[in-house]
Short mmCIF file of C-alpha atoms in Angstrom, two decimals:
data_model
loop_
_atom_site.label_atom_id
_atom_site.label_comp_id
_atom_site.label_asym_id
_atom_site.label_seq_id
_atom_site.Cartn_x
_atom_site.Cartn_y
_atom_site.Cartn_z
CA MET A 36 367.74 -79.35 21.67
CA ALA A 37 364.47 -78.04 23.05
CA THR A 38 364.64 -75.84 26.11
CA LEU A 39 362.79 -76.76 29.28
CA LYS A 40 360.27 -73.96 28.69
CA GLU A 41 359.52 -75.17 25.14
CA THR A 42 359.25 -78.78 26.26
CA LEU A 43 356.94 -78.06 29.17
CA THR A 44 354.82 -75.65 27.11
CA SER A 45 354.12 -78.42 24.61
CA LYS A 46 353.28 -80.81 27.44
CA PHE A 47 350.92 -78.37 29.12
CA ARG A 48 348.71 -78.56 26.04
CA HIS A 49 348.10 -82.25 26.69
CA LYS A 50 345.33 -83.10 29.13
CA ALA A 51 347.00 -86.44 29.77
CA PHE A 52 350.07 -84.66 31.14
CA TRP A 53 347.93 -82.73 33.62
CA ALA A 54 346.01 -85.87 34.57
CA ILE A 55 349.09 -87.86 35.55
CA THR A 56 350.80 -84.90 37.24
CA LEU A 57 347.77 -83.98 39.36
CA THR A 58 347.26 -87.63 40.30
CA LEU A 59 350.69 -87.87 41.92
CA PHE A 60 350.13 -84.47 43.54
CA MET A 61 346.83 -85.65 45.04
CA VAL A 62 348.18 -88.93 46.45
CA ALA A 63 351.22 -87.19 47.97
CA TYR A 64 348.96 -84.51 49.49
CA ASN A 65 346.77 -87.03 51.29
CA VAL A 66 349.71 -89.01 52.66
CA SER A 67 351.50 -85.90 53.97
CA VAL A 68 348.36 -84.33 55.41
CA MET A 69 348.01 -87.11 58.01
CA PRO A 70 351.06 -86.12 60.11
CA ALA A 71 350.04 -82.46 59.83
CA ILE A 72 346.57 -83.10 61.30
CA MET A 73 347.73 -85.72 63.79
CA SER A 74 347.09 -83.73 66.97
CA PRO A 75 343.50 -82.57 66.26
CA LEU A 76 342.65 -85.94 64.72
CA ALA A 77 343.92 -87.81 67.79
CA ARG A 78 341.98 -85.51 70.13
CA ASP A 79 338.75 -85.71 68.14
CA LEU A 80 338.77 -89.51 67.74
CA ASN A 81 340.31 -90.16 71.16
CA ALA A 82 343.24 -91.91 69.48
CA SER A 83 347.00 -91.98 69.93
CA VAL A 84 349.96 -91.00 67.81
CA GLY A 85 350.89 -94.68 67.60
CA SER A 86 347.52 -95.63 66.10
CA ILE A 87 347.81 -92.91 63.43
CA GLN A 88 351.35 -94.05 62.71
CA GLY A 89 349.97 -97.58 62.28
CA ILE A 90 347.35 -96.31 59.83
CA LEU A 91 350.07 -94.74 57.67
CA VAL A 92 352.13 -97.94 57.82
CA VAL A 93 349.14 -100.09 56.77
CA PHE A 94 348.41 -97.63 53.94
CA SER A 95 351.91 -98.22 52.57
CA LEU A 96 351.49 -101.95 53.19
CA THR A 97 348.30 -102.13 51.15
CA THR A 98 349.64 -99.98 48.32
CA ALA A 99 352.89 -101.91 48.03
CA SER A 100 351.41 -105.37 48.46
CA PHE A 101 348.81 -104.94 45.75
CA ALA A 102 351.19 -103.32 43.23
CA PRO A 103 352.30 -106.47 41.34
CA THR A 104 348.70 -107.67 40.99
CA THR A 105 347.67 -104.20 39.79
CA GLU A 106 350.23 -104.35 37.00
CA ASN A 107 348.88 -107.77 36.08
CA LEU A 108 345.31 -106.39 35.97
CA CYS A 109 346.48 -103.46 33.81
CA GLY A 110 347.92 -105.90 31.31
CA PHE A 111 344.69 -107.88 31.20
CA TYR A 112 342.01 -105.16 31.27
CA GLY A 113 344.00 -102.12 30.13
CA ARG A 114 345.67 -99.46 32.27
CA THR A 115 343.10 -96.71 31.70
CA ARG A 116 340.20 -98.86 32.90
CA VAL A 117 342.05 -99.92 36.06
CA PHE A 118 343.09 -96.31 36.64
CA GLY A 119 339.47 -95.14 36.37
CA ILE A 120 338.29 -97.74 38.88
CA GLY A 121 341.12 -96.68 41.16
CA LEU A 122 339.95 -93.04 40.98
CA ILE A 123 336.42 -94.00 41.99
CA LEU A 124 337.59 -96.11 44.93
CA TYR A 125 340.03 -93.42 45.96
CA GLY A 126 337.31 -90.78 46.03
CA ILE A 127 335.08 -93.03 48.15
CA GLY A 128 337.98 -93.78 50.50
CA ILE A 129 338.90 -90.11 51.02
CA ALA A 130 335.24 -89.15 51.56
CA LEU A 131 334.82 -91.88 54.19
CA THR A 132 338.12 -90.86 55.80
CA SER A 133 336.98 -87.27 56.26
CA LEU A 134 333.66 -88.45 57.72
CA SER A 135 335.08 -91.17 60.01
CA PRO A 136 333.46 -91.14 63.48
CA THR A 137 336.01 -93.54 65.01
CA ILE A 138 339.67 -94.43 64.57
CA GLY A 139 338.67 -97.92 63.39
CA ILE A 140 336.59 -96.62 60.49
CA LEU A 141 339.38 -94.15 59.65
CA ALA A 142 341.83 -97.05 59.50
CA ILE A 143 339.61 -99.08 57.18
CA SER A 144 338.74 -96.20 54.87
CA PHE A 145 342.22 -94.65 54.61
CA SER A 146 344.59 -97.58 55.09
CA LEU A 147 342.69 -100.27 53.21
CA LEU A 148 340.29 -98.66 50.72
CA THR A 149 342.37 -95.61 49.84
CA GLY A 150 345.61 -97.60 50.00
CA LEU A 151 344.23 -100.19 47.60
CA ALA A 152 342.94 -97.53 45.20
CA ALA A 153 346.23 -95.59 45.32
CA THR A 154 348.17 -98.47 43.77
CA PRO A 155 347.16 -97.87 40.11
CA LEU A 156 347.15 -94.11 40.72
CA ILE A 157 350.84 -94.22 41.64
CA SER A 158 352.03 -96.59 38.91
CA THR A 159 349.98 -95.30 35.96
CA PRO A 160 351.58 -91.81 35.67
CA TRP A 161 355.07 -93.29 35.36
CA ALA A 162 353.97 -95.89 32.81
CA ILE A 163 352.15 -93.29 30.69
CA ALA A 164 355.10 -90.88 30.85
CA GLU A 165 357.29 -93.73 29.58
CA SER A 166 354.97 -94.37 26.62
CA MET A 167 354.25 -90.73 25.67
CA TYR A 168 357.73 -89.22 25.92
CA GLY A 169 361.16 -90.42 24.95
CA GLY A 170 364.77 -89.33 25.26
CA GLU A 171 365.36 -85.97 26.95
CA ALA A 172 361.61 -85.28 27.12
CA GLU A 173 361.14 -88.47 29.14
CA GLU A 174 363.84 -87.45 31.62
CA GLN A 175 362.28 -83.99 32.00
CA THR A 176 358.83 -85.50 32.46
CA THR A 177 360.18 -87.85 35.13
CA LEU A 178 361.62 -84.90 37.03
CA VAL A 179 358.33 -83.00 36.73
CA LEU A 180 356.44 -86.01 38.13
CA VAL A 181 358.86 -86.15 41.05
CA LEU A 182 358.29 -82.41 41.52
CA ALA A 183 354.51 -82.94 41.52
CA SER A 184 354.85 -85.46 44.36
CA VAL A 185 357.10 -83.11 46.31
CA LEU A 186 354.70 -80.18 45.88
CA GLY A 187 351.84 -82.44 46.95
CA SER A 188 353.71 -83.30 50.13
CA LEU A 189 354.50 -79.64 50.75
CA SER A 190 350.86 -78.63 50.24
CA GLY A 191 349.62 -81.42 52.49
CA GLY A 192 351.79 -80.28 55.37
CA ILE A 193 351.18 -76.54 55.06
CA LEU A 194 347.70 -76.21 53.54
CA GLY A 195 346.37 -79.27 55.39
CA GLY A 196 347.73 -77.98 58.70
CA PHE A 197 346.25 -74.52 58.07
CA ILE A 198 342.80 -75.92 57.27
CA ALA A 199 342.92 -78.30 60.24
CA TYR A 200 343.72 -75.44 62.60
CA HIS A 201 341.07 -73.02 61.29
CA LEU A 202 338.27 -75.31 60.04
CA GLY A 203 338.93 -78.74 61.53
CA TRP A 204 340.90 -81.78 60.39
CA ARG A 205 338.02 -83.20 58.33
CA TRP A 206 338.17 -80.23 55.95
CA ALA A 207 341.88 -80.82 55.33
CA PHE A 208 340.95 -83.46 52.73
CA ALA A 209 338.75 -81.05 50.74
CA PRO A 210 341.56 -79.79 48.42
CA SER A 211 342.38 -83.33 47.31
CA VAL A 212 338.72 -84.02 46.57
CA SER A 213 338.66 -80.94 44.33
CA VAL A 214 341.74 -82.17 42.50
CA LEU A 215 340.16 -85.62 42.17
CA ILE A 216 337.10 -84.16 40.44
CA PHE A 217 339.38 -82.32 38.00
CA ILE A 218 341.32 -85.53 37.26
CA PHE A 219 338.03 -87.30 36.50
CA ARG A 220 337.42 -84.78 33.72
CA LEU A 221 340.90 -85.33 32.29
CA GLN A 222 341.18 -89.12 32.52
CA ARG A 223 339.57 -89.70 29.11
CA SER A 224 342.66 -88.16 27.53
CA LEU A 225 344.90 -90.89 28.94
CA PRO A 226 346.24 -93.29 26.32
CA ASN A 227 345.39 -96.92 26.96
CA GLN A 228 348.81 -97.98 25.76
CA ILE A 229 348.63 -101.52 27.19
CA ILE A 230 346.55 -103.74 24.93
CA PRO A 231 344.45 -106.23 26.93
CA SER A 232 346.20 -109.58 26.89
CA PRO A 233 344.50 -112.97 26.62
CA GLN A 234 347.07 -114.25 29.11
CA PRO A 235 345.29 -115.19 32.36
CA ILE A 236 345.83 -113.18 35.53
CA ASP A 237 348.41 -114.62 37.89
CA TRP A 238 346.20 -114.78 40.99
CA PHE A 239 348.49 -117.22 42.81
CA GLY A 240 351.53 -114.99 42.25
CA GLY A 241 349.49 -112.00 43.41
CA LEU A 242 348.51 -113.87 46.57
CA LEU A 243 352.12 -114.80 47.33
CA SER A 244 353.36 -111.24 46.82
CA PHE A 245 350.52 -109.78 48.89
CA LEU A 246 351.00 -112.21 51.79
CA GLY A 247 354.79 -111.85 51.70
CA LEU A 248 354.84 -108.06 51.69
CA SER A 249 351.95 -107.88 54.15
CA SER A 250 353.74 -110.15 56.60
CA ILE A 251 356.89 -108.01 56.46
CA PHE A 252 355.01 -104.70 56.73
CA VAL A 253 352.75 -105.89 59.57
CA GLY A 254 355.81 -107.15 61.43
CA ILE A 255 357.51 -103.77 61.08
CA GLY A 256 354.34 -102.01 62.16
CA LEU A 257 354.11 -104.11 65.34
CA ALA A 258 357.75 -103.56 66.33
CA GLY A 259 357.03 -100.65 68.62
CA GLU A 260 354.36 -102.55 70.52
CA PHE A 261 355.85 -106.06 70.63
CA GLY A 262 359.61 -105.41 70.27
CA TRP A 263 362.06 -105.98 67.42
CA TRP A 264 363.54 -109.16 68.94
CA ALA A 265 362.99 -109.56 72.68
CA PRO A 266 359.21 -109.72 73.26
CA LYS A 267 357.73 -106.76 75.13
CA ARG A 268 354.52 -108.75 75.46
CA GLU A 269 353.04 -111.93 74.04
CA PHE A 270 351.17 -112.06 70.76
CA ALA A 271 348.22 -114.43 71.00
CA ILE A 272 345.34 -115.52 68.78
CA GLY A 273 342.71 -116.90 71.10
CA ASN A 274 344.62 -118.97 73.63
CA MET A 275 347.48 -119.77 71.24
CA ILE A 276 350.69 -117.77 71.76
CA ILE A 277 352.62 -117.01 68.56
CA PRO A 278 355.48 -117.75 68.30
CA PRO A 279 355.62 -120.48 70.97
CA PHE A 280 359.14 -119.47 72.03
CA ALA A 281 360.81 -116.45 73.62
CA ILE A 282 361.16 -114.02 70.71
CA SER A 283 358.92 -111.25 69.45
CA ILE A 284 356.28 -111.80 66.76
CA VAL A 285 358.12 -109.22 64.63
CA PRO A 286 361.10 -111.32 63.40
CA THR A 287 358.70 -114.25 62.94
CA LEU A 288 356.44 -112.25 60.63
CA VAL A 289 359.39 -110.77 58.73
CA ALA A 290 360.92 -114.24 58.25
CA VAL A 291 357.61 -115.64 57.01
CA GLY A 292 357.33 -112.69 54.62
CA VAL A 293 360.83 -113.24 53.24
CA ILE A 294 360.10 -116.96 52.73
CA LEU A 295 356.85 -116.18 50.91
CA LEU A 296 358.61 -113.65 48.68
CA GLY A 297 361.22 -116.31 47.95
CA PHE A 298 358.43 -118.65 46.82
CA PHE A 299 357.01 -115.74 44.82
CA GLY A 300 360.33 -115.27 43.00
CA PHE A 301 360.55 -119.02 42.30
CA TRP A 302 356.95 -119.00 41.01
CA GLN A 303 357.64 -116.05 38.71
CA ARG A 304 360.72 -117.76 37.26
CA ARG A 305 358.71 -120.95 36.71
CA GLN A 306 355.84 -119.09 35.03
CA ALA A 307 358.22 -117.20 32.76
CA GLN A 308 359.89 -120.44 31.65
CA ARG A 309 356.49 -122.01 30.95
CA VAL A 310 355.22 -118.83 29.23
CA GLY A 311 352.40 -118.77 31.76
CA ALA A 312 350.70 -115.95 33.59
CA SER A 313 353.17 -113.93 35.66
CA LEU A 314 353.18 -110.59 37.46
CA PHE A 315 356.53 -109.35 36.18
CA ARG A 316 359.83 -110.48 34.76
CA VAL A 317 362.16 -111.52 37.55
CA GLY A 318 365.06 -110.89 35.16
CA LEU A 319 364.70 -107.18 35.93
CA LEU A 320 366.18 -107.86 39.37
CA ARG A 321 369.38 -109.10 37.71
CA ARG A 322 370.14 -105.55 36.54
CA ARG A 323 372.74 -104.27 38.99
CA GLY A 324 372.00 -100.60 38.34
CA PHE A 325 368.25 -101.08 38.81
CA VAL A 326 368.63 -102.99 42.08
CA PHE A 327 371.16 -100.54 43.54
CA GLY A 328 369.12 -97.51 42.49
CA MET A 329 365.87 -99.00 43.77
CA PHE A 330 367.28 -99.71 47.23
CA ALA A 331 369.15 -96.39 47.37
CA ALA A 332 365.85 -94.60 46.71
CA MET A 333 364.16 -96.78 49.34
CA VAL A 334 366.73 -95.87 52.00
CA HIS A 335 366.40 -92.17 51.09
CA THR A 336 362.61 -92.44 51.46
CA LEU A 337 363.10 -94.21 54.79
CA ILE A 338 365.33 -91.41 56.08
CA VAL A 339 363.29 -88.37 55.03
CA THR A 340 359.93 -89.94 55.93
CA GLY A 341 361.14 -91.01 59.37
CA VAL A 342 362.85 -87.69 60.15
CA GLN A 343 359.82 -85.64 59.10
CA PHE A 344 357.42 -87.91 60.99
CA ASN A 345 359.49 -87.52 64.16
CA LEU A 346 359.67 -83.74 63.71
CA PHE A 347 355.88 -83.60 63.52
CA GLN A 348 355.84 -85.28 66.94
CA PHE A 349 358.71 -83.34 68.54
CA VAL A 350 358.11 -79.78 67.31
CA PRO A 351 354.59 -79.35 68.78
CA LEU A 352 355.92 -80.49 72.17
CA ALA A 353 359.10 -78.41 72.12
CA LEU A 354 357.70 -75.25 70.57
CA SER A 355 354.03 -75.53 71.68
CA LEU A 356 352.84 -75.07 68.08
CA ASN A 357 349.57 -75.99 66.38
CA PRO A 358 349.59 -78.24 63.25
CA PHE A 359 349.79 -75.31 60.83
CA ARG A 360 352.70 -73.63 62.59
CA THR A 361 354.39 -77.00 62.98
CA ALA A 362 354.21 -77.46 59.21
CA LEU A 363 355.66 -73.96 58.75
CA ALA A 364 358.54 -74.81 61.10
CA ILE A 365 359.38 -77.89 59.02
CA MET A 366 358.68 -76.13 55.70
CA PRO A 367 362.30 -75.14 54.88
CA TYR A 368 363.02 -78.76 53.93
CA ASN A 369 359.85 -79.21 51.87
CA LEU A 370 360.29 -75.83 50.18
CA THR A 371 363.99 -76.18 49.36
CA MET A 372 363.60 -79.60 47.76
CA PRO A 373 361.23 -78.52 44.93
CA ILE A 374 363.28 -75.36 44.30
CA VAL A 375 366.36 -77.50 43.75
CA LEU A 376 364.37 -79.89 41.54
CA VAL A 377 363.12 -77.00 39.40
CA ALA A 378 366.68 -75.69 39.09
CA VAL A 379 367.91 -79.11 37.97
CA VAL A 380 365.07 -79.42 35.45
CA LYS A 381 365.72 -75.91 34.10
CA TYR A 382 369.45 -76.48 33.72
CA LEU A 383 369.18 -80.07 32.55
CA SER A 384 372.12 -79.57 30.19
CA LEU A 385 374.35 -79.72 33.28
CA GLY A 386 373.97 -83.45 32.93
CA SER A 387 376.29 -83.34 29.92
CA ARG A 388 379.09 -81.81 32.01
CA ILE A 389 378.43 -83.31 35.44
CA ALA A 390 377.56 -87.00 35.51
CA PRO A 391 374.05 -87.50 37.00
CA LYS A 392 375.50 -90.19 39.24
CA TYR A 393 377.74 -87.62 40.91
CA ILE A 394 374.77 -85.29 41.40
CA VAL A 395 372.90 -88.12 43.16
CA CYS A 396 375.91 -88.97 45.33
CA SER A 397 376.46 -85.33 46.27
CA GLY A 398 372.77 -85.11 47.16
CA ILE A 399 372.92 -87.92 49.69
CA ALA A 400 376.17 -86.46 51.10
CA LEU A 401 374.44 -83.10 51.63
CA LEU A 402 371.48 -84.89 53.22
CA ALA A 403 373.90 -86.38 55.75
CA VAL A 404 375.40 -82.94 56.42
CA GLY A 405 371.91 -81.50 56.93
CA ILE A 406 370.99 -84.23 59.41
CA GLY A 407 374.23 -83.55 61.28
CA VAL A 408 373.48 -79.82 61.45
CA LEU A 409 369.92 -80.54 62.59
CA TYR A 410 371.26 -82.88 65.28
CA SER A 411 373.64 -80.24 66.64
CA SER A 412 370.90 -77.59 66.73
CA LEU A 413 368.36 -79.57 68.77
CA HIS A 414 367.87 -78.62 72.41
CA PRO A 415 364.82 -78.27 74.70
CA GLN A 416 364.47 -74.49 74.09
CA ILE A 417 364.95 -74.65 70.31
CA SER A 418 363.29 -72.10 68.04
CA PRO A 419 362.01 -72.55 64.43
CA LEU A 420 364.89 -70.36 63.23
CA GLU A 421 367.43 -72.79 64.66
CA LEU A 422 365.82 -75.68 62.77
CA MET A 423 366.13 -73.87 59.46
CA PRO A 424 369.82 -74.41 58.47
CA GLY A 425 369.70 -78.19 58.89
CA LEU A 426 366.36 -78.49 57.10
CA ILE A 427 367.53 -76.33 54.19
CA ILE A 428 370.69 -78.38 53.69
CA MET A 429 368.62 -81.57 53.88
CA GLY A 430 366.24 -80.14 51.27
CA ILE A 431 369.10 -79.31 48.91
CA GLY A 432 370.48 -82.81 49.30
CA SER A 433 367.13 -84.51 48.70
CA GLY A 434 366.45 -82.28 45.69
CA LEU A 435 369.73 -83.26 44.07
CA PHE A 436 369.23 -86.93 44.92
CA LEU A 437 365.66 -87.11 43.57
CA SER A 438 366.51 -85.23 40.38
CA TYR A 439 368.21 -88.22 38.78
CA ILE A 440 367.72 -91.32 40.94
CA SER A 441 364.65 -92.66 39.12
CA VAL A 442 366.03 -91.77 35.68
CA LEU A 443 369.30 -93.62 36.35
CA THR A 444 367.50 -96.56 37.96
CA PHE A 445 364.98 -97.07 35.15
CA SER A 446 367.60 -96.59 32.43
CA SER A 447 369.41 -99.67 33.71
CA ALA A 448 366.48 -101.84 32.58
CA SER A 449 366.12 -103.24 29.08
CA VAL A 450 363.41 -101.98 26.72
CA VAL A 451 361.43 -105.17 27.35
CA ASP A 452 361.70 -104.90 31.13
CA LYS A 453 361.25 -101.13 31.45
CA PRO A 454 357.41 -101.17 31.65
CA GLN A 455 357.79 -103.41 34.71
CA CYS A 456 359.98 -100.89 36.57
CA PRO A 457 357.21 -98.89 38.31
CA GLY A 458 355.55 -102.11 39.50
CA ILE A 459 358.68 -102.97 41.48
CA TYR A 460 360.20 -99.54 42.17
CA ASN A 461 357.08 -97.89 43.66
CA PRO A 462 356.25 -100.66 46.18
CA ILE A 463 359.84 -100.60 47.39
CA GLN A 464 359.49 -96.85 48.02
CA ASN A 465 356.33 -97.54 50.02
CA LEU A 466 358.33 -100.09 51.97
CA GLY A 467 360.89 -97.36 52.68
CA SER A 468 358.13 -95.06 53.90
CA SER A 469 356.85 -97.75 56.27
CA LEU A 470 360.36 -98.55 57.48
CA GLY A 471 361.00 -94.87 58.13
CA ARG A 472 357.99 -94.52 60.39
CA GLY A 473 358.60 -97.96 61.89
CA ILE A 474 362.34 -97.73 62.60
CA LEU A 475 362.89 -94.02 63.30
CA GLY A 476 359.44 -93.56 64.86
CA THR A 477 360.00 -96.53 67.16
CA ALA A 478 363.49 -95.25 68.00
CA LEU A 479 362.05 -91.89 69.05
CA ILE A 480 359.48 -93.54 71.33
CA PHE A 481 362.02 -95.98 72.81
CA PHE A 482 364.75 -93.45 73.61
CA THR A 483 362.17 -90.96 74.91
CA SER A 484 360.63 -93.60 77.21
CA GLN A 485 364.06 -94.72 78.38
CA SER A 486 365.08 -91.18 79.21
CA ILE A 487 361.83 -90.42 81.06
CA VAL A 488 362.22 -93.52 83.24
CA ASP A 489 365.89 -92.81 84.02
CA ARG A 490 365.24 -89.14 84.81
CA VAL A 491 362.29 -89.96 87.10
CA LEU A 492 364.38 -92.58 88.93
CA GLN A 493 367.22 -90.09 89.26
CA LYS A 494 364.80 -87.51 90.64
CA LEU A 495 363.56 -90.02 93.20
CA GLY A 496 367.05 -91.25 94.02
CA LYS A 497 366.06 -94.85 93.26
CA THR A 498 367.47 -97.65 91.11
CA LEU A 499 365.90 -100.67 89.48
CA SER A 500 367.34 -103.95 88.31
CA THR A 501 367.97 -104.27 84.58
CA VAL A 502 364.91 -106.48 84.11
CA GLN A 503 362.64 -104.16 86.11
CA ARG A 504 363.93 -101.08 84.29
CA LEU A 505 363.29 -102.64 80.87
CA GLU A 506 359.78 -103.65 81.96
CA VAL A 507 358.96 -100.09 83.04
CA ILE A 508 360.39 -98.68 79.79
CA SER A 509 358.36 -101.18 77.78
CA LYS A 510 355.14 -100.26 79.59
CA LEU A 511 355.80 -96.56 79.07
CA GLN A 512 356.43 -97.16 75.35
CA GLU A 513 353.12 -98.96 75.11
CA THR A 514 351.40 -96.09 76.91
CA LEU A 515 352.90 -93.45 74.59
CA GLN A 516 351.88 -95.42 71.49
CA THR A 517 348.40 -96.60 72.47
CA PHE A 518 346.93 -93.84 74.66
CA SER A 519 345.61 -90.45 73.60
CA GLN A 520 347.32 -87.24 74.75
CA ALA A 521 344.78 -86.65 77.52
CA GLU A 522 345.01 -90.26 78.69
CA ILE A 523 348.81 -90.12 78.79
CA GLY A 524 348.67 -87.08 81.04
CA THR A 525 346.21 -88.83 83.37
CA VAL A 526 348.29 -92.03 83.50
CA LEU A 527 351.52 -90.17 84.29
CA ALA A 528 349.78 -88.04 86.90
CA ASN A 529 348.57 -91.19 88.67
CA LYS A 530 351.81 -93.16 88.34
CA VAL A 531 354.40 -90.48 89.09
CA PRO A 532 354.97 -89.52 92.75
CA PRO A 533 353.74 -86.01 93.72
CA SER A 534 357.30 -84.84 94.32
CA VAL A 535 358.20 -85.50 90.68
CA TYR A 536 355.03 -84.23 88.98
CA PRO A 537 356.02 -80.49 88.97
CA SER A 538 359.17 -81.41 87.02
CA LEU A 539 357.39 -83.82 84.68
CA GLN A 540 356.97 -81.39 81.79
CA SER A 541 360.67 -80.52 81.82
CA ILE A 542 361.57 -84.21 82.07
CA ASN A 543 359.34 -85.05 79.10
CA LEU A 544 360.79 -82.26 76.96
CA ASN A 545 364.41 -83.19 77.69
CA ALA A 546 363.62 -86.86 77.08
CA ALA A 547 361.94 -86.07 73.74
CA THR A 548 364.98 -84.01 72.72
CA LEU A 549 367.30 -86.90 73.52
CA GLY A 550 364.96 -89.29 71.70
CA ILE A 551 364.89 -87.35 68.45
CA ARG A 552 368.65 -86.73 68.56
CA ASN A 553 369.27 -90.48 68.85
CA SER A 554 366.84 -91.15 66.00
CA LEU A 555 368.81 -88.65 63.88
CA LEU A 556 372.01 -90.58 64.62
CA ILE A 557 370.32 -93.68 63.20
CA ALA A 558 369.24 -91.66 60.15
CA LEU A 559 372.82 -90.45 59.74
CA MET A 560 374.11 -94.02 59.69
CA LEU A 561 371.50 -94.90 57.08
CA THR A 562 372.79 -92.14 54.79
CA ILE A 563 376.09 -94.04 54.66
CA VAL A 564 374.21 -97.13 53.47
CA CYS A 565 372.41 -95.03 50.87
CA PHE A 566 375.67 -93.49 49.63
CA ILE A 567 377.24 -96.94 49.23
CA LEU A 568 374.23 -98.07 47.17
CA THR A 569 374.49 -95.04 44.86
CA THR A 570 377.99 -96.11 43.87
CA GLY A 571 376.37 -98.96 41.90
CA LEU A 572 374.49 -96.56 39.61
CA PRO A 573 375.59 -95.84 36.01
CA LYS A 574 377.18 -92.42 35.44
CA TYR A 575 374.65 -91.45 32.76
CA PRO A 576 371.19 -92.71 31.75
CA SER A 577 371.60 -95.46 29.20
CA CYS A 578 369.20 -96.89 26.64
CA ARG A 579 369.23 -100.68 26.53
CA SER A 580 367.73 -102.77 23.83
CA SER A 581 368.15 -106.15 25.40
#
């Protein structure tokens, strides 16, 4: 049995290995750099935290929605050609993002153009690793690819925050551009393992999947502004109010998305029976281990993305830190996770004595413990040192969870279905990322707004009816999500009575602390859901032939 050092040394000689590893590093860097540069970006473009959060949600929407069609295009034109086009579009998107003069152009360039281009860049590395390596080497390569994504996220937060603080947020994208140029030089070494098929492209199936996922993602993205169920305000196109009854647009869009995805599943089954063009084999979703592993990974992504996003909003307020120092305060989680991953990769033989399933389950249990420790440590005068224990435990848990979750999930698929795994697995992870920012981010804003309103009323010695109180909370939520930092200060100064204004900073800090603690309680409940899902995984990776 080859050691990890021998295996990786042989891989390092292959340019293709570096190409796929650096690609995942680059994409992860650019996604994680956005929260790190949020404050200077919002100030420079006169934007709000909510608008930047929306940009990240739409990025995930675009990437996930186009994934099935991308796999279809790879089968028709060849994966390497689609990957090369994706690199070109990605480079243009990142360049336009760094040069954006307004938040609207930033949204189009990053969310739409870069999100679209990122789809083949995310799926291709996993597909090529599957074709180039087998057995233990494949498992080790999978862990290295996960590690590349983690290191990309770590670099985006720390390096991106450092550059944004010293040179400006536009320069924070420069490292990824340098990596992109290097990948261009290596892409010729990628094997075009998918032979172009004469089978026509399933454009109708692609349209159904795109509209279905888009409807769900847009609905989630609008939850903070329009409400999850009870409408905070009406959604109208022209003079037509949608929906024409007293619920929010959010459940309507989600329901439409689910219906469209149901039609998509029916269409795929019909195409498979007729041997027609189809995006992927629906039979893959009948594999219990694959489905459980896919959704367990999605919930984990939801938790860690949402918690980190909220920390990037809370820490600068509580500790008065710039983006770089904020990233350093949150770094214990991002640093511990890759260390644990490297340890698991190095001592991969542990898998023969400890079932990988148990490692994954213990990882999510430790993540829950870390969230609990972080919850207990939060208070208005918190220091970076007090954040460290909870973040370290969370990092250990995530490292253990990520070390085997994709290996166990993909091994549940048959040999025929396995190439389709990334086309389903990766979009679901993007969905988890969007849900994390949507659910936990919205929870932070809601509980913070609620606390601010209640504390101001208490300070004034006044009470409001339930309806009036909810209206005020809703308006404050909208203000926090749609106004820039300077505008929020002006609005509060004009709305709050002079007797309360001297205490406003303390009120805001205590409210933000309560908001993030409540969001952590939601994250803690989600770890229970994730743990239950991991019980459906196989104990060891299995090789199926049918």
